[in-house]
Amino acid sequence: MSSPERVLVASRKHPKPADRTFQYGTAGFRMKANLLDSVVFRVGLLASLRSRKMNGQTIGVMITASHNPPEDNGVKLVDPMGEMLEASWEGHATQLANAPTDESLLEAYTKLEEALKIKSDTPARVIFARDTRASGPALVEALTDALTATTAECTDFRLLTTPQLHYLVRCINTQGTPQAYGTPSEVGYYEKLSAAFAKVMKGRKTNGAITVDCANGVGGGKLRELIKYLPPRADGGVEIKVVNDDVLHPERLNHQCGADYVKTQQRSPPSSQAGPSARCASLDGDADRIVFYFLDADSVFHLLDGDKIATLVASFIGELAKSAGLASELKVGVVQTAYANGSSTAYVTQSLRLPVVCTPTGVKYLHHAATQFDIGVYFEANGHGTVVFSRAALRALATHEPQSPAQHAAVESLRALSDLINQTVGDSLSDLLLVEVILAHKSWGPQEWDNTYTDLPNRLVRVEVPDRSQFKAVDAERRLESPAGVQQQIDALVGKYKHGRSFARASGTEDAVRVYAEAATRSEADDLAHKVAAVVKQAGL
């Protein structure tokens, strides 16, 4: 049977649902799991094409829907260096997913192969994994049908966190090169993180335990596995209490727990037993984002979100660069989106004296901007983020000759951090250890961390509109270019409030516009948000 015939025969097992249009976005494809069978099959076809286009480098496929409800699922591709799929290929994914028939799919696949000058005899290599959702195994079958039909070499890593798959892709593709990233195995991941953690924690101790809510997702089991490789707290390790790690009941995934719940509800998970001032953290369903929080002496909830993580990490790395005598060689910067609280931006620029770059919403934009610095720190407010070290920075750290014991210690810490941090993508397990390291070095508890700056009160409002495409944003999504005149109305409203700031941007997934507003007081932030929302609603009619 020829390759086209194999694709056609395999495709007939995975027919596309009628009257459905699919769109590959920042999170790949994500929807109700019962709609995904044909989509995952076609992503498998694209993964083979992508690998062949990249001369046989390994491509990753992750089946997950992150913080979405248990009945949802999704699929996304991972490029050779562990980064997200190249943006120009998102359209190819969308095109294949929407081919209405098996024959039209084969035609689109063949045309793509020709247009991209892909040689069908080049080897294709794909690795894949999934989270704990009940729909995962069936979707894996759809994926493997496509990989088999296209004669791709494939490896099923079964249950992994999304960042672990990103790590493996990069390790496999850099093995045996000067840029070797690590041992390409799950154990290699734990060993790399734990060794770096022990190195940077030398002579330091954490203060008490941290309770980690794992969203009843794949991160729970993986965190328990990581703990086995970490030193005990008495020897410079950390005591981690794992909660919400029930994967035997898939319906509990992300239910009243997890990073998204804590961030949106502004409260601890109902199951939390943590007392006042105890450090707490919540992962999301596939463990690529994390938020921290605590209750103060009056049992008032305090959230330490992605903005707080970014400022903590940037301050620590900036201090280490100075202590190492590398401040002039290493340009440290912070990347944010328009959703970053204005107080965090002011803290970075005025107190830390570090540059801030604002990008459109979406990890691919943040990650790219971070690579423009020697050491780029980025976190979205939702807790997804990481730190990227340039090759020049890694070279400087490897060759720098310290002039004192203090400089030596700082350089060693920076080297260890470059291994502790999963630079491919946001990784809640890596970020958890990173924050614990910094708090131990600073001898801080969560209250001292929270006291670095005070967030301006803010409000996020969702406005349904008939056609979101008419709302076009510019200036990193901070201003509306159309409809005409709307931005001028927003500017006039903002000018009436102390520390006022507001913007509106179209949703990437639904006919809605999200309005963000902040001001000096809670009531003013709420008032500004609702007034801007009214302007947007009127403009959308």
XYZ file of C-alpha atoms in Angstrom:
541
model
C 0.000 0.000 0.000
C 1.397 3.425 -0.976
C 1.778 6.272 1.521
C -1.233 8.238 0.157
C -3.384 5.101 0.330
C -2.329 4.460 3.925
C -3.272 8.021 4.911
C -6.649 7.702 3.147
C -7.473 4.349 4.763
C -6.429 5.545 8.232
C -8.382 8.803 7.860
C -11.626 6.893 7.270
C -11.445 5.679 10.877
C -11.410 9.323 12.077
C -14.071 11.305 10.149
C -14.336 15.045 10.697
C -17.558 16.163 12.474
C -19.823 18.064 10.084
C -20.434 21.788 10.582
C -17.432 22.213 12.877
C -14.586 24.660 12.283
C -11.336 24.219 14.191
C -8.619 26.793 14.903
C -5.061 26.133 16.082
C -4.107 28.802 18.627
C -1.554 29.417 21.367
C -2.876 26.384 23.268
C -3.097 24.269 20.112
C -6.555 22.781 19.558
C -8.739 22.652 22.659
C -12.416 21.714 22.937
C -14.857 19.031 24.149
C -12.979 15.730 23.918
C -15.710 14.033 21.855
C -14.964 16.436 18.979
C -11.214 15.846 18.901
C -10.736 12.440 17.258
C -10.255 13.686 13.673
C -8.285 16.710 14.878
C -5.722 14.614 16.747
C -5.346 12.278 13.753
C -4.613 15.245 11.503
C -2.187 16.752 14.012
C -0.340 13.438 13.752
C -0.069 13.929 9.986
C 1.292 17.432 10.529
C 3.789 16.228 13.157
C 5.275 13.855 10.586
C 5.477 16.627 7.994
C 7.061 18.984 10.507
C 9.715 16.434 11.504
C 10.576 15.713 7.869
C 10.747 19.452 7.133
C 13.193 19.752 10.059
C 15.399 17.007 8.555
C 14.209 14.285 10.880
C 14.480 16.198 14.160
C 12.088 14.976 16.846
C 8.745 16.768 17.199
C 6.540 16.493 20.314
C 2.764 16.077 20.535
C 1.043 16.730 23.874
C -2.568 15.707 24.506
C -3.907 17.930 27.284
C -6.417 20.655 28.033
C -4.509 22.169 30.956
C -6.874 24.017 33.317
C -10.052 23.209 31.327
C -12.831 20.984 32.768
C -12.372 17.174 32.707
C -14.678 16.678 29.707
C -12.411 18.817 27.516
C -9.144 17.840 25.903
C -6.661 19.308 23.466
C -3.561 18.690 21.400
C -0.517 20.786 20.565
C 2.821 20.396 18.826
C 6.277 21.017 20.283
C 9.120 22.180 18.007
C 12.697 20.773 18.124
C 14.129 23.082 20.793
C 11.176 22.438 23.069
C 9.453 25.636 22.001
C 5.908 26.069 20.715
C 5.084 25.278 17.087
C 6.413 27.894 14.655
C 3.604 30.407 14.086
C 3.602 29.988 10.298
C 2.647 26.310 10.769
C -0.449 27.084 12.843
C -2.283 27.819 9.591
C -1.233 24.431 8.194
C -2.672 22.743 11.304
C -5.941 24.646 10.897
C -6.107 23.795 7.190
C -5.679 20.043 7.730
C -8.107 19.988 10.667
C -10.862 21.576 8.567
C -10.578 19.450 5.401
C -14.224 18.252 5.061
C -13.585 14.757 3.621
C -10.895 12.080 3.689
C -10.127 12.785 0.025
C -9.820 16.536 0.558
C -7.578 15.873 3.570
C -5.242 13.735 1.471
C -5.213 16.446 -1.213
C -4.373 19.144 1.360
C -1.683 16.927 2.926
C -0.073 16.197 -0.461
C -0.180 19.847 -1.552
C 1.407 20.900 1.728
C 4.167 18.334 1.304
C 4.871 19.696 -2.195
C 4.597 23.403 -1.293
C 7.012 23.013 1.616
C 9.393 20.890 -0.494
C 9.288 18.035 2.017
C 10.977 14.798 0.954
C 8.778 11.851 1.862
C 11.800 9.577 2.260
C 13.274 11.757 5.034
C 12.769 10.034 8.423
C 10.062 11.439 10.707
C 10.439 11.182 14.477
C 7.688 12.045 16.954
C 7.323 11.605 20.721
C 4.054 12.119 22.544
C 2.427 12.093 25.969
C -0.888 12.912 27.638
C -2.332 14.124 30.900
C -4.712 12.128 33.122
C -8.021 12.875 31.356
C -10.218 9.848 30.683
C -10.368 10.730 26.970
C -6.579 10.583 26.573
C -6.044 6.909 25.614
C -8.585 7.011 22.752
C -7.011 10.187 21.374
C -3.581 8.554 21.545
C -4.958 5.834 19.246
C -6.008 8.476 16.702
C -2.527 10.007 16.890
C -0.687 6.706 16.464
C -2.895 5.803 13.476
C -1.605 8.947 11.724
C 2.009 8.338 12.710
C 1.831 4.735 11.515
C 0.228 5.778 8.203
C 3.071 8.245 7.595
C 5.775 5.750 8.724
C 7.014 8.008 11.521
C 9.251 6.623 14.259
C 7.302 7.337 17.433
C 7.658 6.896 21.189
C 4.776 7.007 23.659
C 5.912 8.543 26.969
C 2.410 7.975 28.382
C 1.602 10.246 31.354
C 3.757 13.385 31.585
C 3.344 17.011 32.483
C 3.406 19.292 29.441
C 6.783 20.827 30.468
C 8.321 17.366 30.819
C 7.482 16.634 27.177
C 8.981 19.974 26.101
C 12.114 19.078 28.097
C 12.401 15.664 26.426
C 12.045 17.090 22.912
C 14.899 19.523 23.507
C 17.083 16.876 25.166
C 16.654 14.448 22.279
C 17.443 17.066 19.630
C 20.504 18.483 21.415
C 22.005 15.199 22.590
C 25.708 15.004 21.731
C 25.990 18.719 20.864
C 27.562 21.633 22.809
C 23.988 22.725 23.615
C 23.049 19.352 25.199
C 20.117 20.113 27.503
C 20.001 16.981 29.658
C 19.365 13.259 29.767
C 16.328 12.509 27.546
C 14.237 10.617 30.080
C 11.749 11.372 32.834
C 14.355 10.326 35.412
C 16.848 12.656 33.700
C 14.394 15.516 34.254
C 14.148 14.798 37.995
C 17.904 14.369 38.335
C 18.678 17.638 36.544
C 16.255 19.695 38.648
C 17.199 18.088 41.958
C 20.955 18.407 41.394
C 20.625 22.086 40.478
C 18.326 22.692 43.474
C 20.789 21.092 45.901
C 23.646 23.131 44.418
C 21.938 26.513 44.687
C 20.536 25.714 48.164
C 23.998 24.963 49.603
C 24.164 26.487 53.075
C 20.509 27.621 52.985
C 17.367 26.261 54.584
C 13.693 26.705 53.817
C 11.403 27.908 56.585
C 8.731 25.277 57.231
C 6.732 23.313 54.680
C 4.975 24.407 51.503
C 1.567 22.910 50.657
C 1.088 22.251 46.943
C -2.372 21.769 45.414
C -1.915 19.669 42.247
C -5.384 20.273 40.726
C -6.035 16.492 40.821
C -3.984 16.346 37.636
C -0.833 14.786 36.242
C 1.397 17.118 38.295
C 0.571 15.347 41.562
C 2.245 12.062 40.781
C 5.148 13.783 39.062
C 5.738 16.075 42.045
C 5.744 13.073 44.391
C 8.330 11.464 42.103
C 10.473 14.628 42.065
C 10.395 14.769 45.884
C 12.192 11.391 45.989
C 15.215 13.029 44.326
C 15.316 16.149 46.553
C 17.371 16.342 49.760
C 15.408 16.456 53.046
C 14.760 19.888 54.514
C 17.380 19.402 57.234
C 20.011 18.984 54.513
C 19.098 22.031 52.460
C 15.999 20.522 50.914
C 12.339 21.420 51.145
C 9.325 19.854 52.844
C 6.477 19.652 50.324
C 2.963 18.627 51.357
C 1.128 17.333 48.290
C -2.676 17.778 48.231
C -5.361 17.374 45.549
C -3.489 14.653 43.667
C -6.426 12.285 43.046
C -6.139 11.023 39.447
C -8.273 7.901 40.021
C -11.411 10.047 39.699
C -10.903 12.073 36.484
C -14.014 14.154 37.182
C -12.138 15.857 40.056
C -9.531 17.391 37.718
C -9.449 21.183 38.233
C -12.659 20.990 40.306
C -12.507 23.635 43.047
C -8.741 23.443 42.983
C -5.777 24.310 40.800
C -4.066 27.528 39.722
C -6.936 28.819 37.577
C -9.458 28.343 40.406
C -7.258 30.166 42.914
C -6.456 33.010 40.494
C -10.038 33.624 39.335
C -11.792 32.992 42.675
C -9.129 34.843 44.713
C -9.325 32.235 47.447
C -7.695 29.013 48.646
C -9.170 25.705 47.436
C -11.989 24.660 49.826
C -9.953 21.536 50.687
C -7.012 23.631 51.938
C -6.027 23.040 55.574
C -3.137 25.535 55.602
C -2.917 27.860 58.581
C -1.976 31.562 58.747
C 1.321 32.516 57.050
C 1.809 28.984 55.664
C 3.243 28.942 52.132
C 0.841 27.475 49.580
C 0.935 26.938 45.825
C -1.444 25.595 43.194
C -0.528 23.964 39.884
C -2.874 23.654 36.922
C -4.042 20.413 35.287
C -0.925 19.802 33.155
C 1.553 21.514 35.523
C 2.744 24.332 33.269
C 1.576 27.167 35.509
C 1.711 27.913 39.219
C 0.456 30.567 41.631
C 1.370 31.045 45.294
C -0.768 32.361 48.153
C -1.151 32.558 51.919
C -3.537 33.625 54.671
C -2.328 36.435 56.931
C -2.751 36.575 60.717
C -6.354 37.753 60.210
C -7.047 34.877 57.787
C -7.199 37.296 54.838
C -6.246 35.646 51.522
C -3.222 37.037 49.611
C -2.438 35.911 46.055
C 1.144 35.841 44.756
C 0.515 35.496 41.025
C 2.700 35.555 37.920
C 3.483 39.259 38.354
C 4.777 38.622 41.878
C 6.782 35.601 40.700
C 8.363 37.604 37.859
C 9.417 40.450 40.151
C 10.815 38.047 42.773
C 12.829 36.137 40.157
C 14.041 39.274 38.363
C 15.191 40.876 41.626
C 17.130 37.757 42.636
C 18.810 37.259 39.254
C 19.630 40.972 39.048
C 21.243 40.840 42.500
C 23.251 37.719 41.594
C 24.491 39.316 38.354
C 25.780 42.307 40.375
C 27.335 40.105 43.053
C 29.038 38.023 40.370
C 30.588 41.109 38.772
C 28.592 40.495 35.594
C 26.047 43.326 35.756
C 27.616 45.114 32.790
C 27.819 41.926 30.693
C 24.395 40.447 31.371
C 21.342 42.440 30.355
C 18.477 41.219 32.564
C 14.956 42.191 31.498
C 11.305 41.445 32.262
C 8.583 40.742 29.699
C 4.932 41.398 30.550
C 1.553 41.683 28.844
C -0.987 44.469 29.229
C -2.626 42.384 31.981
C 0.383 42.851 34.278
C -0.556 45.024 37.234
C 0.718 48.593 36.905
C 2.341 48.370 40.333
C 4.486 45.424 39.214
C 5.700 47.346 36.174
C 6.566 50.366 38.324
C 8.389 48.140 40.843
C 10.560 46.554 38.132
C 11.435 49.831 36.408
C 11.757 52.105 39.462
C 12.902 49.847 42.325
C 14.754 47.072 40.493
C 15.838 49.440 37.685
C 15.390 46.747 35.067
C 13.891 47.195 31.596
C 10.326 45.998 30.888
C 8.989 45.008 27.468
C 5.231 44.625 26.855
C 3.992 42.109 24.274
C 0.587 40.892 23.063
C -1.044 38.170 25.164
C 0.265 34.678 24.428
C 3.295 32.716 25.566
C 4.827 32.653 22.077
C 5.101 36.467 22.114
C 6.489 36.597 25.657
C 9.034 33.844 25.048
C 10.305 35.447 21.843
C 10.702 38.842 23.541
C 12.541 37.235 26.472
C 15.163 35.826 24.090
C 16.158 39.397 23.191
C 17.738 39.778 26.667
C 20.800 37.954 27.993
C 18.512 36.754 30.771
C 14.832 37.302 30.059
C 12.182 36.775 32.741
C 8.554 36.358 31.697
C 5.428 35.334 33.538
C 1.812 35.893 32.644
C -0.384 36.937 35.562
C -1.955 33.442 35.473
C 1.359 31.948 36.638
C 2.715 30.618 33.345
C 6.287 31.662 32.695
C 9.980 30.926 32.844
C 13.447 32.464 32.473
C 15.468 32.270 29.261
C 19.290 32.416 29.261
C 20.928 33.375 25.947
C 23.913 31.447 24.634
C 26.043 34.521 25.334
C 24.856 34.523 28.960
C 25.626 30.821 29.397
C 29.055 31.388 27.834
C 29.733 34.312 30.188
C 28.771 32.199 33.202
C 30.977 29.325 32.041
C 34.075 31.443 31.388
C 33.816 34.166 34.063
C 36.687 34.137 36.545
C 35.462 35.316 39.957
C 37.652 37.804 41.857
C 36.372 36.912 45.338
C 34.545 34.143 47.234
C 31.327 36.220 47.039
C 31.636 36.498 43.261
C 32.337 32.766 43.030
C 29.206 31.920 45.047
C 27.044 34.207 42.892
C 28.370 32.738 39.638
C 27.797 29.198 40.913
C 24.229 30.137 41.878
C 23.524 31.571 38.419
C 24.929 28.459 36.745
C 22.742 26.255 38.932
C 19.681 28.413 38.201
C 20.201 27.941 34.459
C 19.769 24.190 35.088
C 17.005 24.462 37.694
C 14.832 26.548 35.362
C 13.074 24.717 32.515
C 13.902 27.215 29.785
C 11.709 25.575 27.145
C 8.357 26.578 28.626
C 6.595 27.488 31.876
C 7.013 24.576 34.298
C 5.257 24.603 37.660
C 7.562 22.011 39.251
C 10.686 23.896 38.198
C 9.127 27.254 39.150
C 8.091 25.856 42.552
C 11.698 24.981 43.371
C 12.934 28.295 41.971
C 10.677 30.314 44.284
C 11.634 28.157 47.273
C 15.324 28.807 46.504
C 14.844 32.573 46.332
C 12.792 32.783 49.546
C 15.456 30.712 51.330
C 18.260 32.969 50.055
C 16.370 36.090 51.117
C 15.155 34.519 54.401
C 11.648 35.629 53.445
C 8.235 34.230 54.160
C 5.231 34.897 51.914
C 4.373 38.118 53.788
C 7.779 39.695 53.094
C 7.458 38.679 49.442
C 3.980 40.212 49.215
C 5.211 43.421 50.840
C 7.578 44.232 47.933
C 4.760 46.194 46.305
C 0.971 46.512 46.550
C -1.138 45.629 43.547
C -3.458 48.314 42.254
C -7.075 47.143 42.587
C -8.201 45.739 39.249
C -11.184 44.225 37.525
C -11.566 42.008 34.449
C -14.954 42.079 32.696
C -16.144 39.909 29.793
C -18.405 41.614 27.235
C -20.256 39.486 24.679
C -20.319 40.998 21.175
C -21.813 39.771 17.872
C -18.470 39.973 16.014
C -15.200 40.191 17.921
C -13.181 40.682 14.714
C -14.189 44.353 14.500
C -12.184 45.051 17.682
C -8.600 45.444 16.463
C -5.892 46.198 19.050
C -2.434 47.747 18.594
C 0.465 48.713 20.899
C 0.766 45.228 22.484
C -3.041 45.120 22.765
C -3.144 48.192 24.988
C -5.088 50.385 22.533
C -7.974 49.824 20.117
C -7.470 50.839 16.514
C -11.066 50.011 15.640
C -13.986 50.548 15.940
C -13.166 54.198 15.284
C -13.519 56.532 18.238
C -13.744 53.830 20.929
C -10.163 54.331 22.192
C -10.773 58.066 22.574
C -13.800 57.299 24.780
C -11.715 54.875 26.875
C -8.949 57.493 27.244
C -11.490 60.077 28.435
C -12.827 57.689 31.082
C -9.349 56.629 32.280
C -8.368 60.271 32.769
C -11.025 60.680 35.458
C -9.475 58.119 37.844
C -6.342 58.252 39.992
C -3.820 55.661 38.706
C -6.452 54.745 36.121
C -5.605 52.320 33.303
C -7.896 50.304 31.073
C -7.838 48.444 27.790
C -10.115 46.173 25.758
C -9.025 43.229 23.618
C -10.981 40.665 21.626
C -11.001 37.106 22.933
C -9.022 34.628 20.866
C -11.598 31.857 21.275
C -15.110 33.342 21.517
C -17.208 36.323 20.405
C -16.380 38.399 23.436
C -14.149 41.333 24.390
C -12.235 41.343 27.679
C -12.022 44.673 29.481
C -9.279 45.180 32.072
C -9.234 48.178 34.396
C -7.202 49.267 37.402
C -7.350 52.329 39.639
C -6.352 53.591 43.084
C -9.314 51.989 44.910
C -11.429 48.874 44.455
C -14.624 50.844 43.837
C -12.909 53.046 41.237
C -11.445 50.035 39.425
C -14.894 48.386 39.328
C -16.522 51.612 38.175
C -13.949 52.186 35.423
C -14.224 48.579 34.194
C -18.009 48.725 33.920
C -17.992 52.102 32.176
C -15.435 50.910 29.602
C -17.448 47.698 29.179
C -20.520 49.796 28.400
C -18.569 51.682 25.714
C -17.402 48.380 24.204
C -20.898 46.873 24.275
C -22.354 49.919 22.511
C -19.605 49.849 19.881
C -20.210 46.155 19.231
C -23.929 46.516 18.454
